[in-house]
Amino acid sequence: MLDDKITSETFWEGVWENNPVFVMLLGMCPVLAVTNSTINALAMGLATLFVLLSSSLLVSLIRNWIPKQTRIAIYIIIIATFVTVVDYVIQAISLDLYNALGAFIQLIVANCMILGRAEAYASKVPPVKSLVNALGMGVGFTIALLCLGSVREILGSGTLLGFDLFGEHYQQWVVMILPPGGFFVLGGWLLLFEWLRQRKEQEES
Amino acid sequence: MEPTGLDFIFFNAFLASNFVLALFLGLCPFLGVSGKLETAFPMGIATMVVMLISSVCAYFINQILVSYDIEYLRLISYIAVIASSVQLVEMTLKKFTPGLFRSLGIFLPLITTNCAILGLALFQTFKEYNFLQSLVYALGAGAGFTLAILLMAGMRERMDLARLPSVTQGAALSLMIGGLLSLSFMGFAGLGS
């Protein structure tokens, strides 16, 4: 199955069919923790995308020299290096954002999606293909974060990207930007997708 | 400045800012291993042991890194320490309780990518806890993780017997239960910071 040809499937697999958040349920911690506003979600998505791209590329480039026994340790060190880079870059660009995301930038290391991609994909295919696939996965992850972040921000503070949507009489649904809201909104999205899937199956049969 | 008494640190990590339900750390095992009570409990204890070991190691490593002025290596050295202490727990379990070792299976090595443990090491560094405080913090966080995963497992065992609409089966249901648990833990928020 893992041949060297690049098809559109290589990219779209991560965005839709095997979406890391909605389908595979990987990397949940940042998904729930930093999505209390859209801008945080976007920054987290892009940071993860960068780490995913660069670690996939590097792992794929050196895949033939990695001894089998120590591969996990090597992947983790590679990922940790790129995360350190992202950590310092975000700190340099915007200190506000850095404080809002807190330890979760450094915790990208423990995102099982990235390690999973390195182990299951990047170590088996040539660089370009693993790069395309990582791009798809990263985009899928970012979209999922945005789905959660925008819903939680709209419901919880009545704004989107900081712009007021409903005027001053809007009663804020505060629980949505607190921790329980993260569980509820993600659960809600999963329910929606499951419902759509079942309805499609019924129509087909 | 938050209070730094040992009892406060313990209860803050245990209940008020519970690692799983308030800080969203360690969700993968929380959703993955919470199907049965008999595997959830050893998983909680194993995580707690790894937390204690890596917290002690992280404390001394941070001292060394700070004294040589090379803090940018912090992340890499922490994750290496965690990976090796997971290996240690794994070997110990395999030697003394092979049955338990088999029942935990793949989830044991996955403790390495449990962000609760790395999060603990990072938080204790950011909060500048001393040695004893870090130890108590790790104990509280581990106990909090065990409590959360036990509550979740208990509820999911009950759910197996309930009749549910077909849409809600699987992860969506676990997330909703997690949300309710998290909501009830917010009641402890007044205790902490």
mmCIF file of C-alpha atoms in Angstrom:
data_model
loop_
_atom_site.group_PDB
_atom_site.id
_atom_site.type_symbol
_atom_site.label_atom_id
_atom_site.label_comp_id
_atom_site.label_asym_id
_atom_site.label_seq_id
_atom_site.Cartn_x
_atom_site.Cartn_y
_atom_site.Cartn_z
ATOM 1 C CA MET A 1 0.000 0.000 0.000
ATOM 2 C CA LEU A 2 2.829 2.365 0.818
ATOM 3 C CA ASP A 3 4.282 2.793 -2.666
ATOM 4 C CA ASP A 4 6.204 5.843 -3.772
ATOM 5 C CA LYS A 5 3.527 7.393 -6.002
ATOM 6 C CA ILE A 6 2.005 10.630 -4.803
ATOM 7 C CA THR A 7 -1.731 10.876 -5.376
ATOM 8 C CA SER A 8 -4.274 13.400 -4.243
ATOM 9 C CA GLU A 9 -5.216 10.813 -1.647
ATOM 10 C CA THR A 10 -1.826 11.328 0.034
ATOM 11 C CA PHE A 11 -2.884 14.847 0.900
ATOM 12 C CA TRP A 12 -6.637 14.541 1.419
ATOM 13 C CA GLU A 13 -6.391 11.490 3.658
ATOM 14 C CA GLY A 14 -5.283 13.666 6.555
ATOM 15 C CA VAL A 15 -7.781 16.428 5.939
ATOM 16 C CA TRP A 16 -10.924 14.349 5.739
ATOM 17 C CA GLU A 17 -10.894 10.551 5.775
ATOM 18 C CA ASN A 18 -8.342 10.055 8.550
ATOM 19 C CA ASN A 19 -8.599 13.446 10.208
ATOM 20 C CA PRO A 20 -6.250 13.209 13.214
ATOM 21 C CA VAL A 21 -8.733 14.800 15.633
ATOM 22 C CA PHE A 22 -12.206 13.806 14.497
ATOM 23 C CA VAL A 23 -11.470 10.308 13.215
ATOM 24 C CA MET A 24 -8.303 9.044 14.876
ATOM 25 C CA LEU A 25 -8.703 10.990 18.138
ATOM 26 C CA LEU A 26 -4.993 11.759 18.381
ATOM 27 C CA GLY A 27 -3.358 14.726 20.027
ATOM 28 C CA MET A 28 -6.397 15.561 22.119
ATOM 29 C CA CYS A 29 -4.680 17.520 24.859
ATOM 30 C CA PRO A 30 -3.865 20.676 22.866
ATOM 31 C CA VAL A 31 -7.144 20.301 20.972
ATOM 32 C CA LEU A 32 -9.166 20.789 24.118
ATOM 33 C CA ALA A 33 -6.816 22.969 26.115
ATOM 34 C CA VAL A 34 -6.010 25.899 23.834
ATOM 35 C CA THR A 35 -9.191 26.185 21.771
ATOM 36 C CA ASN A 36 -10.929 28.722 23.999
ATOM 37 C CA SER A 37 -10.415 31.346 21.300
ATOM 38 C CA THR A 38 -9.987 31.215 17.544
ATOM 39 C CA ILE A 39 -6.641 32.962 17.466
ATOM 40 C CA ASN A 40 -5.094 30.554 19.997
ATOM 41 C CA ALA A 41 -6.440 27.628 18.011
ATOM 42 C CA LEU A 42 -4.947 28.994 14.788
ATOM 43 C CA ALA A 43 -1.528 29.605 16.370
ATOM 44 C CA MET A 44 -1.468 26.147 17.909
ATOM 45 C CA GLY A 45 -2.493 24.579 14.602
ATOM 46 C CA LEU A 46 0.245 26.370 12.677
ATOM 47 C CA ALA A 47 2.902 25.535 15.288
ATOM 48 C CA THR A 48 1.936 21.868 15.161
ATOM 49 C CA LEU A 49 1.897 21.992 11.360
ATOM 50 C CA PHE A 50 5.463 23.312 11.296
ATOM 51 C CA VAL A 51 6.759 20.682 13.719
ATOM 52 C CA LEU A 52 4.953 17.949 11.818
ATOM 53 C CA LEU A 53 6.322 19.054 8.446
ATOM 54 C CA SER A 54 9.928 19.448 9.511
ATOM 55 C CA SER A 55 10.093 16.296 11.612
ATOM 56 C CA SER A 56 8.455 14.241 8.842
ATOM 57 C CA LEU A 57 10.955 15.572 6.341
ATOM 58 C CA LEU A 58 13.962 14.866 8.549
ATOM 59 C CA VAL A 59 12.794 11.413 9.608
ATOM 60 C CA SER A 60 12.098 10.523 6.007
ATOM 61 C CA LEU A 61 15.507 11.776 4.860
ATOM 62 C CA ILE A 62 17.447 9.703 7.385
ATOM 63 C CA ARG A 63 15.071 6.748 7.440
ATOM 64 C CA ASN A 64 17.638 4.308 6.084
ATOM 65 C CA TRP A 65 20.237 5.115 8.737
ATOM 66 C CA ILE A 66 18.031 4.848 11.825
ATOM 67 C CA PRO A 67 18.654 1.592 13.714
ATOM 68 C CA LYS A 68 15.409 -0.173 14.492
ATOM 69 C CA GLN A 69 15.964 -0.544 18.235
ATOM 70 C CA THR A 70 16.501 3.123 18.990
ATOM 71 C CA ARG A 71 14.076 4.616 16.492
ATOM 72 C CA ILE A 72 11.496 5.935 18.991
ATOM 73 C CA ALA A 73 14.157 7.763 20.979
ATOM 74 C CA ILE A 74 15.549 9.293 17.790
ATOM 75 C CA TYR A 75 12.097 10.440 16.628
ATOM 76 C CA ILE A 76 11.419 12.025 20.014
ATOM 77 C CA ILE A 77 14.737 13.890 20.025
ATOM 78 C CA ILE A 78 14.072 15.188 16.491
ATOM 79 C CA ILE A 79 10.575 16.344 17.444
ATOM 80 C CA ALA A 80 11.816 17.936 20.671
ATOM 81 C CA THR A 81 14.419 19.903 18.727
ATOM 82 C CA PHE A 82 11.856 21.416 16.356
ATOM 83 C CA VAL A 83 9.472 22.150 19.220
ATOM 84 C CA THR A 84 12.228 24.081 20.976
ATOM 85 C CA VAL A 85 12.661 26.100 17.776
ATOM 86 C CA VAL A 86 8.925 26.879 17.583
ATOM 87 C CA ASP A 87 8.873 27.753 21.270
ATOM 88 C CA TYR A 88 11.571 30.407 20.873
ATOM 89 C CA VAL A 89 10.130 31.720 17.582
ATOM 90 C CA ILE A 90 6.660 32.304 19.071
ATOM 91 C CA GLN A 91 8.241 33.919 22.103
ATOM 92 C CA ALA A 92 10.059 36.300 19.760
ATOM 93 C CA ILE A 93 7.065 37.115 17.538
ATOM 94 C CA SER A 94 4.328 37.640 20.087
ATOM 95 C CA LEU A 95 4.784 37.429 23.827
ATOM 96 C CA ASP A 96 1.016 37.722 24.435
ATOM 97 C CA LEU A 97 0.351 34.659 22.350
ATOM 98 C CA TYR A 98 3.186 32.833 24.068
ATOM 99 C CA ASN A 99 1.675 33.537 27.479
ATOM 100 C CA ALA A 100 -1.806 32.536 26.321
ATOM 101 C CA LEU A 101 -0.640 29.183 25.003
ATOM 102 C CA GLY A 102 1.605 28.600 27.996
ATOM 103 C CA ALA A 103 3.212 25.214 28.407
ATOM 104 C CA PHE A 104 1.171 23.780 25.573
ATOM 105 C CA ILE A 105 3.707 24.832 22.959
ATOM 106 C CA GLN A 106 6.369 22.726 24.650
ATOM 107 C CA LEU A 107 3.826 19.955 25.080
ATOM 108 C CA ILE A 108 3.632 19.564 21.290
ATOM 109 C CA VAL A 109 6.456 17.063 21.919
ATOM 110 C CA ALA A 110 3.970 14.750 23.593
ATOM 111 C CA ASN A 111 1.425 15.042 20.782
ATOM 112 C CA CYS A 112 0.984 11.422 19.779
ATOM 113 C CA MET A 113 -0.116 12.432 16.274
ATOM 114 C CA ILE A 114 3.401 13.620 15.370
ATOM 115 C CA LEU A 115 5.158 10.569 16.774
ATOM 116 C CA GLY A 116 2.542 8.365 15.139
ATOM 117 C CA ARG A 117 3.172 9.945 11.720
ATOM 118 C CA ALA A 118 6.940 9.538 12.110
ATOM 119 C CA GLU A 119 6.599 5.894 13.089
ATOM 120 C CA ALA A 120 3.844 4.810 10.734
ATOM 121 C CA TYR A 121 4.482 6.918 7.653
ATOM 122 C CA ALA A 122 7.570 9.097 7.389
ATOM 123 C CA SER A 123 9.960 6.261 8.210
ATOM 124 C CA LYS A 124 8.647 4.224 5.276
ATOM 125 C CA VAL A 125 8.270 6.613 2.332
ATOM 126 C CA PRO A 126 10.513 9.081 0.449
ATOM 127 C CA PRO A 127 10.752 12.713 1.617
ATOM 128 C CA VAL A 128 8.387 14.406 -0.856
ATOM 129 C CA LYS A 129 5.576 11.979 -0.226
ATOM 130 C CA SER A 130 5.904 12.172 3.547
ATOM 131 C CA LEU A 131 5.962 15.965 3.271
ATOM 132 C CA VAL A 132 2.700 16.010 1.303
ATOM 133 C CA ASN A 133 1.069 13.652 3.754
ATOM 134 C CA ALA A 134 2.288 15.646 6.744
ATOM 135 C CA LEU A 135 0.882 18.788 5.135
ATOM 136 C CA GLY A 136 -2.519 17.118 4.826
ATOM 137 C CA MET A 137 -2.459 15.906 8.405
ATOM 138 C CA GLY A 138 -1.347 19.277 9.707
ATOM 139 C CA VAL A 139 -4.042 21.098 7.742
ATOM 140 C CA GLY A 140 -6.642 18.627 8.993
ATOM 141 C CA PHE A 141 -5.459 19.184 12.553
ATOM 142 C CA THR A 142 -5.593 22.970 12.134
ATOM 143 C CA ILE A 143 -9.100 22.829 10.654
ATOM 144 C CA ALA A 144 -10.268 20.718 13.582
ATOM 145 C CA LEU A 145 -8.753 23.169 16.056
ATOM 146 C CA LEU A 146 -10.467 26.042 14.236
ATOM 147 C CA CYS A 147 -13.816 24.185 14.313
ATOM 148 C CA LEU A 148 -13.581 23.931 18.078
ATOM 149 C CA GLY A 149 -12.006 27.314 18.676
ATOM 150 C CA SER A 150 -14.558 29.305 16.674
ATOM 151 C CA VAL A 151 -17.590 27.548 18.179
ATOM 152 C CA ARG A 152 -16.269 27.969 21.699
ATOM 153 C CA GLU A 153 -15.389 31.609 21.162
ATOM 154 C CA ILE A 154 -18.754 32.454 19.578
ATOM 155 C CA LEU A 155 -20.754 30.731 22.304
ATOM 156 C CA GLY A 156 -18.512 31.602 25.210
ATOM 157 C CA SER A 157 -17.659 35.231 24.601
ATOM 158 C CA GLY A 158 -19.918 36.218 21.688
ATOM 159 C CA THR A 159 -16.971 37.217 19.509
ATOM 160 C CA LEU A 160 -15.073 35.811 16.555
ATOM 161 C CA LEU A 161 -11.370 36.631 16.230
ATOM 162 C CA GLY A 162 -12.017 39.440 18.707
ATOM 163 C CA PHE A 163 -14.888 41.057 16.743
ATOM 164 C CA ASP A 164 -18.164 41.448 18.597
ATOM 165 C CA LEU A 165 -20.897 39.452 16.858
ATOM 166 C CA PHE A 166 -24.101 39.848 18.799
ATOM 167 C CA GLY A 167 -23.956 43.287 20.404
ATOM 168 C CA GLU A 168 -23.878 44.099 24.076
ATOM 169 C CA HIS A 169 -27.062 42.270 25.098
ATOM 170 C CA TYR A 170 -25.578 38.878 24.402
ATOM 171 C CA GLN A 171 -25.566 36.707 27.497
ATOM 172 C CA GLN A 172 -22.208 34.941 27.422
ATOM 173 C CA TRP A 173 -22.265 31.186 27.808
ATOM 174 C CA VAL A 174 -19.183 31.234 29.995
ATOM 175 C CA VAL A 175 -18.923 27.502 30.574
ATOM 176 C CA MET A 176 -17.996 27.065 26.898
ATOM 177 C CA ILE A 177 -14.615 28.743 27.315
ATOM 178 C CA LEU A 178 -13.970 26.887 30.566
ATOM 179 C CA PRO A 179 -12.579 23.321 30.515
ATOM 180 C CA PRO A 180 -15.951 21.456 30.404
ATOM 181 C CA GLY A 181 -16.889 23.368 27.242
ATOM 182 C CA GLY A 182 -13.974 21.775 25.408
ATOM 183 C CA PHE A 183 -15.287 18.294 26.143
ATOM 184 C CA PHE A 184 -18.856 19.243 25.212
ATOM 185 C CA VAL A 185 -18.025 20.970 21.922
ATOM 186 C CA LEU A 186 -15.735 18.174 20.723
ATOM 187 C CA GLY A 187 -18.361 15.633 21.769
ATOM 188 C CA GLY A 188 -20.936 17.640 19.836
ATOM 189 C CA TRP A 189 -18.832 17.658 16.654
ATOM 190 C CA LEU A 190 -18.280 13.905 16.926
ATOM 191 C CA LEU A 191 -22.034 13.367 17.353
ATOM 192 C CA LEU A 192 -22.695 15.472 14.270
ATOM 193 C CA PHE A 193 -20.222 13.518 12.134
ATOM 194 C CA GLU A 194 -21.557 10.176 13.375
ATOM 195 C CA TRP A 195 -25.125 11.272 12.625
ATOM 196 C CA LEU A 196 -24.160 12.363 9.098
ATOM 197 C CA ARG A 197 -22.352 9.075 8.505
ATOM 198 C CA GLN A 198 -25.304 7.000 9.655
ATOM 199 C CA ARG A 199 -27.738 8.996 7.562
ATOM 200 C CA LYS A 200 -25.561 8.497 4.490
ATOM 201 C CA GLU A 201 -25.414 4.759 5.144
ATOM 202 C CA GLN A 202 -29.189 4.583 5.440
ATOM 203 C CA GLU A 203 -29.657 6.399 2.161
ATOM 204 C CA GLU A 204 -27.302 4.020 0.407
ATOM 205 C CA SER A 205 -28.966 0.867 1.652
ATOM 206 C CA MET B 1 1.803 34.969 44.259
ATOM 207 C CA GLU B 2 0.010 31.770 45.116
ATOM 208 C CA PRO B 3 0.459 30.077 48.478
ATOM 209 C CA THR B 4 3.216 27.492 48.587
ATOM 210 C CA GLY B 5 2.255 25.345 51.583
ATOM 211 C CA LEU B 6 2.675 21.641 50.938
ATOM 212 C CA ASP B 7 -0.985 20.810 51.689
ATOM 213 C CA PHE B 8 -2.111 23.534 49.314
ATOM 214 C CA ILE B 9 0.108 22.228 46.522
ATOM 215 C CA PHE B 10 -1.203 18.707 47.018
ATOM 216 C CA PHE B 11 -4.887 19.592 46.941
ATOM 217 C CA ASN B 12 -4.429 22.054 44.133
ATOM 218 C CA ALA B 13 -2.912 19.371 41.907
ATOM 219 C CA PHE B 14 -5.302 16.689 43.185
ATOM 220 C CA LEU B 15 -8.642 18.476 42.872
ATOM 221 C CA ALA B 16 -8.767 22.163 42.017
ATOM 222 C CA SER B 17 -6.554 22.063 38.947
ATOM 223 C CA ASN B 18 -6.833 18.364 38.304
ATOM 224 C CA PHE B 19 -4.432 17.479 35.519
ATOM 225 C CA VAL B 20 -6.971 15.652 33.413
ATOM 226 C CA LEU B 21 -10.197 17.497 34.003
ATOM 227 C CA ALA B 22 -9.037 21.081 34.396
ATOM 228 C CA LEU B 23 -5.728 21.255 32.521
ATOM 229 C CA PHE B 24 -6.481 18.697 29.785
ATOM 230 C CA LEU B 25 -3.269 16.763 30.242
ATOM 231 C CA GLY B 26 -3.063 13.033 29.689
ATOM 232 C CA LEU B 27 -6.300 12.684 27.771
ATOM 233 C CA CYS B 28 -5.116 9.796 25.589
ATOM 234 C CA PRO B 29 -4.901 7.229 28.422
ATOM 235 C CA PHE B 30 -7.896 8.887 30.072
ATOM 236 C CA LEU B 31 -10.057 8.068 27.050
ATOM 237 C CA GLY B 32 -8.152 4.980 25.945
ATOM 238 C CA VAL B 33 -7.625 2.876 29.089
ATOM 239 C CA SER B 34 -10.759 3.849 31.010
ATOM 240 C CA GLY B 35 -12.907 1.039 29.609
ATOM 241 C CA LYS B 36 -12.504 -1.268 32.610
ATOM 242 C CA LEU B 37 -11.839 -0.604 36.296
ATOM 243 C CA GLU B 38 -9.299 -3.411 36.620
ATOM 244 C CA THR B 39 -6.946 -1.916 34.025
ATOM 245 C CA ALA B 40 -7.699 1.699 34.899
ATOM 246 C CA PHE B 41 -6.386 1.363 38.448
ATOM 247 C CA PRO B 42 -2.935 -0.111 37.621
ATOM 248 C CA MET B 43 -2.621 2.426 34.819
ATOM 249 C CA GLY B 44 -3.223 5.244 37.291
ATOM 250 C CA ILE B 45 -0.697 3.840 39.759
ATOM 251 C CA ALA B 46 1.933 3.265 37.027
ATOM 252 C CA THR B 47 1.476 6.837 35.812
ATOM 253 C CA MET B 48 1.847 8.105 39.368
ATOM 254 C CA VAL B 49 5.115 6.200 39.856
ATOM 255 C CA VAL B 50 6.519 7.527 36.585
ATOM 256 C CA MET B 51 5.427 11.017 37.626
ATOM 257 C CA LEU B 52 7.286 10.753 40.939
ATOM 258 C CA ILE B 53 10.481 9.416 39.344
ATOM 259 C CA SER B 54 10.517 11.935 36.506
ATOM 260 C CA SER B 55 9.657 14.808 38.837
ATOM 261 C CA VAL B 56 12.693 14.043 41.021
ATOM 262 C CA CYS B 57 14.946 13.641 37.959
ATOM 263 C CA ALA B 58 13.591 16.792 36.324
ATOM 264 C CA TYR B 59 14.335 18.775 39.461
ATOM 265 C CA PHE B 60 18.009 17.812 39.492
ATOM 266 C CA ILE B 61 18.392 18.134 35.722
ATOM 267 C CA ASN B 62 16.996 21.630 35.858
ATOM 268 C CA GLN B 63 19.524 22.535 38.563
ATOM 269 C CA ILE B 64 22.347 21.311 36.339
ATOM 270 C CA LEU B 65 20.998 23.056 33.228
ATOM 271 C CA VAL B 66 20.568 26.350 35.053
ATOM 272 C CA SER B 67 24.044 26.184 36.544
ATOM 273 C CA TYR B 68 25.571 25.719 33.074
ATOM 274 C CA ASP B 69 23.203 28.268 31.511
ATOM 275 C CA ILE B 70 21.846 25.864 28.884
ATOM 276 C CA GLU B 71 18.099 25.989 29.554
ATOM 277 C CA TYR B 72 17.271 25.518 25.872
ATOM 278 C CA LEU B 73 18.143 21.842 26.274
ATOM 279 C CA ARG B 74 15.435 21.466 28.923
ATOM 280 C CA LEU B 75 12.742 19.944 26.728
ATOM 281 C CA ILE B 76 15.051 17.386 25.131
ATOM 282 C CA SER B 77 16.541 16.232 28.425
ATOM 283 C CA TYR B 78 13.145 16.017 30.157
ATOM 284 C CA ILE B 79 11.649 13.847 27.461
ATOM 285 C CA ALA B 80 14.709 11.578 27.493
ATOM 286 C CA VAL B 81 14.411 11.156 31.276
ATOM 287 C CA ILE B 82 10.711 10.359 31.018
ATOM 288 C CA ALA B 83 11.289 7.795 28.289
ATOM 289 C CA SER B 84 13.907 6.022 30.382
ATOM 290 C CA SER B 85 11.855 6.012 33.576
ATOM 291 C CA VAL B 86 8.933 4.517 31.676
ATOM 292 C CA GLN B 87 11.335 1.818 30.532
ATOM 293 C CA LEU B 88 12.318 1.252 34.169
ATOM 294 C CA VAL B 89 8.709 0.866 35.332
ATOM 295 C CA GLU B 90 8.061 -1.458 32.416
ATOM 296 C CA MET B 91 10.966 -3.742 33.320
ATOM 297 C CA THR B 92 9.990 -3.786 36.995
ATOM 298 C CA LEU B 93 6.403 -4.714 36.198
ATOM 299 C CA LYS B 94 7.520 -7.410 33.773
ATOM 300 C CA LYS B 95 9.775 -8.958 36.412
ATOM 301 C CA PHE B 96 7.405 -8.868 39.388
ATOM 302 C CA THR B 97 3.852 -8.958 37.982
ATOM 303 C CA PRO B 98 3.861 -10.485 34.486
ATOM 304 C CA GLY B 99 0.054 -10.779 34.442
ATOM 305 C CA LEU B 100 -0.461 -7.089 34.998
ATOM 306 C CA PHE B 101 2.253 -6.343 32.462
ATOM 307 C CA ARG B 102 0.347 -8.240 29.791
ATOM 308 C CA SER B 103 -3.016 -6.702 30.597
ATOM 309 C CA LEU B 104 -1.669 -3.146 30.226
ATOM 310 C CA GLY B 105 -0.075 -4.048 26.902
ATOM 311 C CA ILE B 106 0.659 -1.230 24.498
ATOM 312 C CA PHE B 107 -0.506 1.477 26.889
ATOM 313 C CA LEU B 108 2.519 1.066 29.122
ATOM 314 C CA PRO B 109 5.127 2.341 26.628
ATOM 315 C CA LEU B 110 2.626 5.018 25.630
ATOM 316 C CA ILE B 111 3.013 6.628 29.069
ATOM 317 C CA THR B 112 6.029 8.289 27.436
ATOM 318 C CA THR B 113 3.770 10.377 25.241
ATOM 319 C CA ASN B 114 1.429 11.122 28.140
ATOM 320 C CA CYS B 115 1.588 14.872 28.263
ATOM 321 C CA ALA B 116 0.594 14.900 31.933
ATOM 322 C CA ILE B 117 4.086 13.722 32.853
ATOM 323 C CA LEU B 118 5.972 16.171 30.669
ATOM 324 C CA GLY B 119 3.488 18.856 31.755
ATOM 325 C CA LEU B 120 4.219 18.115 35.391
ATOM 326 C CA ALA B 121 7.955 18.462 34.856
ATOM 327 C CA LEU B 122 7.480 21.747 32.982
ATOM 328 C CA PHE B 123 4.992 23.228 35.455
ATOM 329 C CA GLN B 124 7.169 22.516 38.464
ATOM 330 C CA THR B 125 10.001 24.278 36.665
ATOM 331 C CA PHE B 126 7.860 27.299 35.762
ATOM 332 C CA LYS B 127 6.487 27.546 39.298
ATOM 333 C CA GLU B 128 10.013 27.257 40.713
ATOM 334 C CA TYR B 129 9.102 24.649 43.305
ATOM 335 C CA ASN B 130 11.858 23.372 45.588
ATOM 336 C CA PHE B 131 12.590 19.671 45.939
ATOM 337 C CA LEU B 132 9.956 18.813 48.552
ATOM 338 C CA GLN B 133 7.304 20.918 46.848
ATOM 339 C CA SER B 134 7.962 19.191 43.510
ATOM 340 C CA LEU B 135 7.610 15.807 45.157
ATOM 341 C CA VAL B 136 4.274 16.723 46.751
ATOM 342 C CA TYR B 137 3.112 18.271 43.477
ATOM 343 C CA ALA B 138 3.904 15.043 41.611
ATOM 344 C CA LEU B 139 2.098 13.012 44.264
ATOM 345 C CA GLY B 140 -0.997 15.205 44.023
ATOM 346 C CA ALA B 141 -1.007 15.175 40.237
ATOM 347 C CA GLY B 142 -0.607 11.392 40.137
ATOM 348 C CA ALA B 143 -3.390 10.900 42.667
ATOM 349 C CA GLY B 144 -5.605 13.291 40.695
ATOM 350 C CA PHE B 145 -4.957 11.380 37.482
ATOM 351 C CA THR B 146 -5.787 8.069 39.194
ATOM 352 C CA LEU B 147 -8.977 9.533 40.662
ATOM 353 C CA ALA B 148 -10.141 10.883 37.312
ATOM 354 C CA ILE B 149 -9.428 7.685 35.384
ATOM 355 C CA LEU B 150 -11.145 5.571 38.088
ATOM 356 C CA LEU B 151 -14.286 7.742 38.065
ATOM 357 C CA MET B 152 -14.375 7.584 34.292
ATOM 358 C CA ALA B 153 -13.901 3.804 34.206
ATOM 359 C CA GLY B 154 -16.650 3.297 36.766
ATOM 360 C CA MET B 155 -19.092 5.337 34.741
ATOM 361 C CA ARG B 156 -18.182 3.704 31.455
ATOM 362 C CA GLU B 157 -18.700 0.245 32.940
ATOM 363 C CA ARG B 158 -22.227 1.320 33.866
ATOM 364 C CA MET B 159 -22.783 2.762 30.389
ATOM 365 C CA ASP B 160 -22.068 -0.635 28.831
ATOM 366 C CA LEU B 161 -25.300 -1.890 30.356
ATOM 367 C CA ALA B 162 -27.410 1.127 29.425
ATOM 368 C CA ARG B 163 -29.399 1.373 26.208
ATOM 369 C CA LEU B 164 -28.081 4.280 24.199
ATOM 370 C CA PRO B 165 -29.008 5.787 20.848
ATOM 371 C CA SER B 166 -26.676 4.388 18.207
ATOM 372 C CA VAL B 167 -25.228 7.816 17.363
ATOM 373 C CA THR B 168 -23.748 8.351 20.802
ATOM 374 C CA GLN B 169 -21.685 5.196 20.959
ATOM 375 C CA GLY B 170 -17.913 5.478 21.095
ATOM 376 C CA ALA B 171 -15.786 8.513 21.704
ATOM 377 C CA ALA B 172 -18.584 11.081 21.689
ATOM 378 C CA LEU B 173 -20.154 9.509 24.764
ATOM 379 C CA SER B 174 -16.804 9.369 26.616
ATOM 380 C CA LEU B 175 -16.255 13.035 25.863
ATOM 381 C CA MET B 176 -19.679 13.994 27.159
ATOM 382 C CA ILE B 177 -19.053 12.060 30.380
ATOM 383 C CA GLY B 178 -15.663 13.742 30.624
ATOM 384 C CA GLY B 179 -17.372 17.104 30.239
ATOM 385 C CA LEU B 180 -19.797 16.374 33.055
ATOM 386 C CA LEU B 181 -16.950 15.188 35.294
ATOM 387 C CA SER B 182 -14.991 18.299 34.474
ATOM 388 C CA LEU B 183 -18.043 20.431 35.256
ATOM 389 C CA SER B 184 -18.365 18.848 38.674
ATOM 390 C CA PHE B 185 -14.651 19.289 39.373
ATOM 391 C CA MET B 186 -15.063 22.996 38.712
ATOM 392 C CA GLY B 187 -16.847 23.054 42.034
ATOM 393 C CA PHE B 188 -13.447 22.612 43.662
ATOM 394 C CA ALA B 189 -12.093 25.681 41.879
ATOM 395 C CA GLY B 190 -12.612 27.874 44.929
ATOM 396 C CA LEU B 191 -10.066 25.778 46.816
ATOM 397 C CA GLY B 192 -7.165 26.552 44.540
ATOM 398 C CA SER B 193 -5.733 29.353 42.495
#
